[in-house]
Amino acid sequence: TAAYSYIPSLGYAESLNPWIHGSIRADDAYKGGGGLGDQYPWAEMEIFSTVTAHVGNNDGVWFHAYQGISRCNTALRLLDKVTEEEYPKKSERIGEVKFLRAWIYYRIKLLWKYVPIIDEKIELTAAAHELVPNRVKEEGNDLYLWDFILNDFKDAAETLPEKQERELGRVDQYAAKAMAARTLLFMAYEQDDKHQVININKSRLEEALSYI
């Protein structure tokens, strides 16, 4: 419940919302408003030269995203402590939480390309978390991040029901398959460090088609 409640309770109306980090950041749109005082902190995203890590549209999204990820990791740790006999919906709930975690990582991956992957296996200390890099240099590209996200969506697709009969707000198998397909489509168009497409992986496209 805590993992789900994160989604509509971000605190920042624009957190993980693509209109600022999409159209305005790409200079395809202008927010408008009653004056310059009505522009902060969106103006920074538009002119870009004044953007810092502390601008609310960066810091706020990052902060709230990792709050949500922390809730998902906490749920996974707790679910690991019970058996299927004790809690028959264990596998289904794990699928739901992995879906939510993957969805958050999917959004922030699109915003920043390289982000720290913090999962339920990392020790619960500040020191351990600070050792997690934004980018694992040995990997050479960002596909390892997409792989983590994809595996969470795949795991969810395997354990979730086709339809949530009673609690309609819970994610189902088709939501997980749809997001797995979307992730594979991004993975198929491999990029270099300048965000230029350098290869189109046809096997990834075929795998996406199987989910679609």
PDB file of C-alpha atoms in Angstrom:
ATOM      1  CA  THR A   1       0.000   0.000   0.000  1.00  0.00           C
ATOM      2  CA  ALA A   2       2.838   2.400   0.819  1.00  0.00           C
ATOM      3  CA  ALA A   3       4.496   1.675  -2.522  1.00  0.00           C
ATOM      4  CA  TYR A   4       1.258   2.374  -4.394  1.00  0.00           C
ATOM      5  CA  SER A   5       0.481   5.494  -2.372  1.00  0.00           C
ATOM      6  CA  TYR A   6       3.726   7.057  -3.566  1.00  0.00           C
ATOM      7  CA  ILE A   7       2.401   7.367  -7.114  1.00  0.00           C
ATOM      8  CA  PRO A   8      -0.325  10.024  -6.551  1.00  0.00           C
ATOM      9  CA  SER A   9       1.370  11.566  -3.489  1.00  0.00           C
ATOM     10  CA  LEU A  10       4.538  12.943  -4.995  1.00  0.00           C
ATOM     11  CA  GLY A  11       4.405  16.357  -3.347  1.00  0.00           C
ATOM     12  CA  TYR A  12       5.639  17.894  -6.611  1.00  0.00           C
ATOM     13  CA  ALA A  13       2.871  18.109  -9.198  1.00  0.00           C
ATOM     14  CA  GLU A  14       5.468  17.840 -11.941  1.00  0.00           C
ATOM     15  CA  SER A  15       7.453  14.939 -10.499  1.00  0.00           C
ATOM     16  CA  LEU A  16       7.975  12.290 -13.169  1.00  0.00           C
ATOM     17  CA  ASN A  17       5.574  14.282 -15.350  1.00  0.00           C
ATOM     18  CA  PRO A  18       6.805  14.576 -18.945  1.00  0.00           C
ATOM     19  CA  TRP A  19       5.437  18.038 -19.801  1.00  0.00           C
ATOM     20  CA  ILE A  20       8.311  19.878 -18.129  1.00  0.00           C
ATOM     21  CA  HIS A  21      11.073  17.424 -18.913  1.00  0.00           C
ATOM     22  CA  GLY A  22       9.677  16.861 -22.396  1.00  0.00           C
ATOM     23  CA  SER A  23       8.130  19.755 -24.297  1.00  0.00           C
ATOM     24  CA  ILE A  24       9.517  22.618 -22.215  1.00  0.00           C
ATOM     25  CA  ARG A  25      12.983  21.136 -21.795  1.00  0.00           C
ATOM     26  CA  ALA A  26      13.113  20.432 -25.537  1.00  0.00           C
ATOM     27  CA  ASP A  27      12.026  24.021 -26.277  1.00  0.00           C
ATOM     28  CA  ASP A  28       8.906  22.836 -28.091  1.00  0.00           C
ATOM     29  CA  ALA A  29       6.636  24.693 -25.674  1.00  0.00           C
ATOM     30  CA  TYR A  30       6.530  27.748 -23.439  1.00  0.00           C
ATOM     31  CA  LYS A  31       4.766  27.613 -20.113  1.00  0.00           C
ATOM     32  CA  GLY A  32       3.370  31.147 -20.209  1.00  0.00           C
ATOM     33  CA  GLY A  33       1.908  32.749 -17.103  1.00  0.00           C
ATOM     34  CA  GLY A  34       1.293  36.112 -15.483  1.00  0.00           C
ATOM     35  CA  GLY A  35       4.919  37.223 -15.374  1.00  0.00           C
ATOM     36  CA  LEU A  36       8.457  36.099 -14.575  1.00  0.00           C
ATOM     37  CA  GLY A  37       7.440  35.330 -11.012  1.00  0.00           C
ATOM     38  CA  ASP A  38       5.111  32.684 -12.395  1.00  0.00           C
ATOM     39  CA  GLN A  39       7.947  30.991 -14.250  1.00  0.00           C
ATOM     40  CA  TYR A  40      10.121  29.556 -11.509  1.00  0.00           C
ATOM     41  CA  PRO A  41      11.335  26.834 -11.637  1.00  0.00           C
ATOM     42  CA  TRP A  42      10.056  26.064 -15.135  1.00  0.00           C
ATOM     43  CA  ALA A  43      11.966  28.904 -16.797  1.00  0.00           C
ATOM     44  CA  GLU A  44      15.279  27.253 -15.934  1.00  0.00           C
ATOM     45  CA  MET A  45      14.254  24.149 -17.817  1.00  0.00           C
ATOM     46  CA  GLU A  46      13.392  26.224 -20.857  1.00  0.00           C
ATOM     47  CA  ILE A  47      16.507  28.414 -21.103  1.00  0.00           C
ATOM     48  CA  PHE A  48      18.703  25.602 -19.695  1.00  0.00           C
ATOM     49  CA  SER A  49      21.728  27.803 -18.950  1.00  0.00           C
ATOM     50  CA  THR A  50      20.568  28.313 -15.366  1.00  0.00           C
ATOM     51  CA  VAL A  51      19.720  24.673 -14.664  1.00  0.00           C
ATOM     52  CA  THR A  52      21.472  23.153 -11.657  1.00  0.00           C
ATOM     53  CA  ALA A  53      21.019  19.982  -9.641  1.00  0.00           C
ATOM     54  CA  HIS A  54      19.195  22.094  -7.040  1.00  0.00           C
ATOM     55  CA  VAL A  55      16.442  23.374  -9.336  1.00  0.00           C
ATOM     56  CA  GLY A  56      13.184  21.954  -8.017  1.00  0.00           C
ATOM     57  CA  ASN A  57      12.320  20.275 -11.287  1.00  0.00           C
ATOM     58  CA  ASN A  58      15.533  18.264 -10.976  1.00  0.00           C
ATOM     59  CA  ASP A  59      16.029  17.863  -7.246  1.00  0.00           C
ATOM     60  CA  GLY A  60      12.341  17.352  -6.494  1.00  0.00           C
ATOM     61  CA  VAL A  61      11.879  14.637  -9.077  1.00  0.00           C
ATOM     62  CA  TRP A  62      15.079  12.855  -8.006  1.00  0.00           C
ATOM     63  CA  PHE A  63      14.183  13.032  -4.314  1.00  0.00           C
ATOM     64  CA  HIS A  64      10.642  11.771  -4.729  1.00  0.00           C
ATOM     65  CA  ALA A  65      11.653   9.054  -7.194  1.00  0.00           C
ATOM     66  CA  TYR A  66      14.088   7.521  -4.732  1.00  0.00           C
ATOM     67  CA  GLN A  67      11.517   7.807  -1.967  1.00  0.00           C
ATOM     68  CA  GLY A  68       9.225   5.655  -4.086  1.00  0.00           C
ATOM     69  CA  ILE A  69      12.042   3.226  -4.897  1.00  0.00           C
ATOM     70  CA  SER A  70      12.842   2.959  -1.181  1.00  0.00           C
ATOM     71  CA  ARG A  71       9.228   2.034  -0.429  1.00  0.00           C
ATOM     72  CA  CYS A  72       9.319  -0.676  -3.094  1.00  0.00           C
ATOM     73  CA  ASN A  73      12.595  -2.076  -1.753  1.00  0.00           C
ATOM     74  CA  THR A  74      11.207  -2.109   1.788  1.00  0.00           C
ATOM     75  CA  ALA A  75       8.156  -4.039   0.600  1.00  0.00           C
ATOM     76  CA  LEU A  76      10.340  -6.579  -1.213  1.00  0.00           C
ATOM     77  CA  ARG A  77      12.482  -7.128   1.888  1.00  0.00           C
ATOM     78  CA  LEU A  78       9.393  -7.734   4.000  1.00  0.00           C
ATOM     79  CA  LEU A  79       7.788 -10.028   1.435  1.00  0.00           C
ATOM     80  CA  ASP A  80      10.979 -12.083   1.371  1.00  0.00           C
ATOM     81  CA  LYS A  81      10.483 -12.878   5.069  1.00  0.00           C
ATOM     82  CA  VAL A  82       7.169 -14.672   4.616  1.00  0.00           C
ATOM     83  CA  THR A  83       6.339 -17.945   2.867  1.00  0.00           C
ATOM     84  CA  GLU A  84       3.675 -18.661   0.262  1.00  0.00           C
ATOM     85  CA  GLU A  85       1.879 -20.706   2.909  1.00  0.00           C
ATOM     86  CA  GLU A  86       1.793 -17.755   5.294  1.00  0.00           C
ATOM     87  CA  TYR A  87       0.797 -15.309   2.582  1.00  0.00           C
ATOM     88  CA  PRO A  88      -0.695 -16.920  -0.569  1.00  0.00           C
ATOM     89  CA  LYS A  89      -0.454 -13.683  -2.571  1.00  0.00           C
ATOM     90  CA  LYS A  90       3.282 -13.331  -1.966  1.00  0.00           C
ATOM     91  CA  SER A  91       4.360 -13.867  -5.609  1.00  0.00           C
ATOM     92  CA  GLU A  92       1.624 -11.602  -6.937  1.00  0.00           C
ATOM     93  CA  ARG A  93       2.534  -8.809  -4.532  1.00  0.00           C
ATOM     94  CA  ILE A  94       6.223  -9.114  -5.438  1.00  0.00           C
ATOM     95  CA  GLY A  95       5.221  -8.698  -9.079  1.00  0.00           C
ATOM     96  CA  GLU A  96       3.229  -5.580  -8.259  1.00  0.00           C
ATOM     97  CA  VAL A  97       6.069  -3.993  -6.299  1.00  0.00           C
ATOM     98  CA  LYS A  98       8.626  -4.824  -8.992  1.00  0.00           C
ATOM     99  CA  PHE A  99       6.336  -3.224 -11.562  1.00  0.00           C
ATOM    100  CA  LEU A 100       6.114  -0.027  -9.496  1.00  0.00           C
ATOM    101  CA  ARG A 101       9.871   0.091  -8.955  1.00  0.00           C
ATOM    102  CA  ALA A 102      10.569  -0.506 -12.632  1.00  0.00           C
ATOM    103  CA  TRP A 103       8.091   2.194 -13.635  1.00  0.00           C
ATOM    104  CA  ILE A 104       9.889   4.771 -11.461  1.00  0.00           C
ATOM    105  CA  TYR A 105      13.298   3.742 -12.805  1.00  0.00           C
ATOM    106  CA  TYR A 106      11.913   3.824 -16.349  1.00  0.00           C
ATOM    107  CA  ARG A 107      10.809   7.444 -15.889  1.00  0.00           C
ATOM    108  CA  ILE A 108      14.027   8.720 -14.329  1.00  0.00           C
ATOM    109  CA  LYS A 109      16.140   6.723 -16.801  1.00  0.00           C
ATOM    110  CA  LEU A 110      14.480   8.692 -19.600  1.00  0.00           C
ATOM    111  CA  LEU A 111      15.193  11.967 -17.793  1.00  0.00           C
ATOM    112  CA  TRP A 112      18.844  11.437 -16.834  1.00  0.00           C
ATOM    113  CA  LYS A 113      20.052   8.388 -18.805  1.00  0.00           C
ATOM    114  CA  TYR A 114      22.409   7.276 -16.001  1.00  0.00           C
ATOM    115  CA  VAL A 115      21.011   6.817 -12.495  1.00  0.00           C
ATOM    116  CA  PRO A 116      22.077   4.801  -9.424  1.00  0.00           C
ATOM    117  CA  ILE A 117      20.391   1.406  -9.289  1.00  0.00           C
ATOM    118  CA  ILE A 118      19.451   0.762  -5.674  1.00  0.00           C
ATOM    119  CA  ASP A 119      17.607  -2.479  -5.059  1.00  0.00           C
ATOM    120  CA  GLU A 120      16.409  -4.421  -2.025  1.00  0.00           C
ATOM    121  CA  LYS A 121      19.736  -6.248  -1.698  1.00  0.00           C
ATOM    122  CA  ILE A 122      21.810  -3.174  -0.857  1.00  0.00           C
ATOM    123  CA  GLU A 123      22.717  -2.798   2.813  1.00  0.00           C
ATOM    124  CA  LEU A 124      20.547  -0.273   4.647  1.00  0.00           C
ATOM    125  CA  THR A 125      23.321   2.160   5.534  1.00  0.00           C
ATOM    126  CA  ALA A 126      24.195   5.591   4.187  1.00  0.00           C
ATOM    127  CA  ALA A 127      27.731   4.385   3.437  1.00  0.00           C
ATOM    128  CA  ALA A 128      26.483   1.514   1.270  1.00  0.00           C
ATOM    129  CA  HIS A 129      24.128   3.780  -0.657  1.00  0.00           C
ATOM    130  CA  GLU A 130      26.833   6.389  -1.270  1.00  0.00           C
ATOM    131  CA  LEU A 131      28.976   3.735  -2.949  1.00  0.00           C
ATOM    132  CA  VAL A 132      26.376   3.177  -5.670  1.00  0.00           C
ATOM    133  CA  PRO A 133      27.525   5.164  -8.731  1.00  0.00           C
ATOM    134  CA  ASN A 134      25.310   7.061 -11.149  1.00  0.00           C
ATOM    135  CA  ARG A 135      27.109   5.172 -13.877  1.00  0.00           C
ATOM    136  CA  VAL A 136      29.019   1.896 -13.897  1.00  0.00           C
ATOM    137  CA  LYS A 137      31.939   2.830 -16.162  1.00  0.00           C
ATOM    138  CA  GLU A 138      32.890  -0.779 -16.852  1.00  0.00           C
ATOM    139  CA  GLU A 139      29.599  -1.364 -18.654  1.00  0.00           C
ATOM    140  CA  GLY A 140      30.494   0.911 -21.556  1.00  0.00           C
ATOM    141  CA  ASN A 141      26.907   2.013 -22.237  1.00  0.00           C
ATOM    142  CA  ASP A 142      23.501   2.344 -20.545  1.00  0.00           C
ATOM    143  CA  LEU A 143      22.033  -1.026 -21.511  1.00  0.00           C
ATOM    144  CA  TYR A 144      22.703  -2.523 -18.074  1.00  0.00           C
ATOM    145  CA  LEU A 145      20.223  -0.005 -16.641  1.00  0.00           C
ATOM    146  CA  TRP A 146      17.582  -0.933 -19.189  1.00  0.00           C
ATOM    147  CA  ASP A 147      18.225  -4.609 -18.396  1.00  0.00           C
ATOM    148  CA  PHE A 148      17.474  -4.039 -14.711  1.00  0.00           C
ATOM    149  CA  ILE A 149      14.223  -2.254 -15.562  1.00  0.00           C
ATOM    150  CA  LEU A 150      13.232  -4.867 -18.139  1.00  0.00           C
ATOM    151  CA  ASN A 151      13.843  -7.763 -15.751  1.00  0.00           C
ATOM    152  CA  ASP A 152      11.548  -6.192 -13.152  1.00  0.00           C
ATOM    153  CA  PHE A 153       8.779  -5.795 -15.743  1.00  0.00           C
ATOM    154  CA  LYS A 154       9.335  -9.369 -16.965  1.00  0.00           C
ATOM    155  CA  ASP A 155       9.176 -10.737 -13.430  1.00  0.00           C
ATOM    156  CA  ALA A 156       5.946  -8.821 -12.892  1.00  0.00           C
ATOM    157  CA  ALA A 157       4.444 -10.179 -16.112  1.00  0.00           C
ATOM    158  CA  GLU A 158       5.128 -13.752 -14.970  1.00  0.00           C
ATOM    159  CA  THR A 159       3.442 -13.459 -11.584  1.00  0.00           C
ATOM    160  CA  LEU A 160       0.606 -10.966 -12.066  1.00  0.00           C
ATOM    161  CA  PRO A 161      -2.925 -12.082 -12.998  1.00  0.00           C
ATOM    162  CA  GLU A 162      -4.414 -11.201 -16.372  1.00  0.00           C
ATOM    163  CA  LYS A 163      -7.108  -9.206 -14.600  1.00  0.00           C
ATOM    164  CA  GLN A 164      -7.542  -7.810 -11.120  1.00  0.00           C
ATOM    165  CA  GLU A 165     -11.046  -9.002 -10.383  1.00  0.00           C
ATOM    166  CA  ARG A 166     -11.694  -7.247  -7.083  1.00  0.00           C
ATOM    167  CA  GLU A 167      -9.084  -4.487  -6.588  1.00  0.00           C
ATOM    168  CA  LEU A 168      -9.054  -2.829  -9.989  1.00  0.00           C
ATOM    169  CA  GLY A 169      -6.396  -0.283  -9.069  1.00  0.00           C
ATOM    170  CA  ARG A 170      -3.702  -2.937  -8.845  1.00  0.00           C
ATOM    171  CA  VAL A 171      -1.458  -3.530 -11.860  1.00  0.00           C
ATOM    172  CA  ASP A 172      -2.053  -6.619 -13.951  1.00  0.00           C
ATOM    173  CA  GLN A 173      -0.126  -8.806 -16.368  1.00  0.00           C
ATOM    174  CA  TYR A 174      -0.992  -6.692 -19.390  1.00  0.00           C
ATOM    175  CA  ALA A 175       0.359  -3.520 -17.802  1.00  0.00           C
ATOM    176  CA  ALA A 176       3.654  -5.314 -17.156  1.00  0.00           C
ATOM    177  CA  LYS A 177       3.818  -6.675 -20.711  1.00  0.00           C
ATOM    178  CA  ALA A 178       3.079  -3.243 -22.160  1.00  0.00           C
ATOM    179  CA  MET A 179       5.893  -1.676 -20.151  1.00  0.00           C
ATOM    180  CA  ALA A 180       8.268  -4.501 -21.045  1.00  0.00           C
ATOM    181  CA  ALA A 181       7.545  -3.772 -24.709  1.00  0.00           C
ATOM    182  CA  ARG A 182       8.137  -0.042 -24.253  1.00  0.00           C
ATOM    183  CA  THR A 183      11.422  -0.720 -22.474  1.00  0.00           C
ATOM    184  CA  LEU A 184      12.578  -3.072 -25.237  1.00  0.00           C
ATOM    185  CA  LEU A 185      11.812  -0.433 -27.864  1.00  0.00           C
ATOM    186  CA  PHE A 186      14.127   2.026 -26.115  1.00  0.00           C
ATOM    187  CA  MET A 187      16.777  -0.676 -25.728  1.00  0.00           C
ATOM    188  CA  ALA A 188      16.604  -1.541 -29.422  1.00  0.00           C
ATOM    189  CA  TYR A 189      17.838   1.905 -30.469  1.00  0.00           C
ATOM    190  CA  GLU A 190      21.282   1.805 -28.917  1.00  0.00           C
ATOM    191  CA  GLN A 191      22.967   5.164 -28.290  1.00  0.00           C
ATOM    192  CA  ASP A 192      26.448   6.532 -27.753  1.00  0.00           C
ATOM    193  CA  ASP A 193      27.396   9.078 -25.085  1.00  0.00           C
ATOM    194  CA  LYS A 194      26.138  11.894 -27.313  1.00  0.00           C
ATOM    195  CA  HIS A 195      22.699  10.257 -27.506  1.00  0.00           C
ATOM    196  CA  GLN A 196      23.142   9.380 -31.168  1.00  0.00           C
ATOM    197  CA  VAL A 197      21.634   6.079 -32.329  1.00  0.00           C
ATOM    198  CA  ILE A 198      24.523   3.853 -33.376  1.00  0.00           C
ATOM    199  CA  ASN A 199      22.727   0.530 -33.757  1.00  0.00           C
ATOM    200  CA  ILE A 200      19.213  -0.851 -34.157  1.00  0.00           C
ATOM    201  CA  ASN A 201      18.963  -4.191 -32.411  1.00  0.00           C
ATOM    202  CA  LYS A 202      16.416  -6.196 -34.382  1.00  0.00           C
ATOM    203  CA  SER A 203      16.234  -9.002 -31.838  1.00  0.00           C
ATOM    204  CA  ARG A 204      15.078  -6.484 -29.237  1.00  0.00           C
ATOM    205  CA  LEU A 205      12.388  -5.261 -31.623  1.00  0.00           C
ATOM    206  CA  GLU A 206      11.221  -8.837 -32.208  1.00  0.00           C
ATOM    207  CA  GLU A 207      11.106  -9.462 -28.458  1.00  0.00           C
ATOM    208  CA  ALA A 208       9.060  -6.275 -27.994  1.00  0.00           C
ATOM    209  CA  LEU A 209       6.642  -7.492 -30.659  1.00  0.00           C
ATOM    210  CA  SER A 210       6.121 -10.734 -28.744  1.00  0.00           C
ATOM    211  CA  TYR A 211       4.971  -8.749 -25.693  1.00  0.00           C
ATOM    212  CA  ILE A 212       2.772  -6.498 -27.820  1.00  0.00           C
TER     213      ILE A 212
END
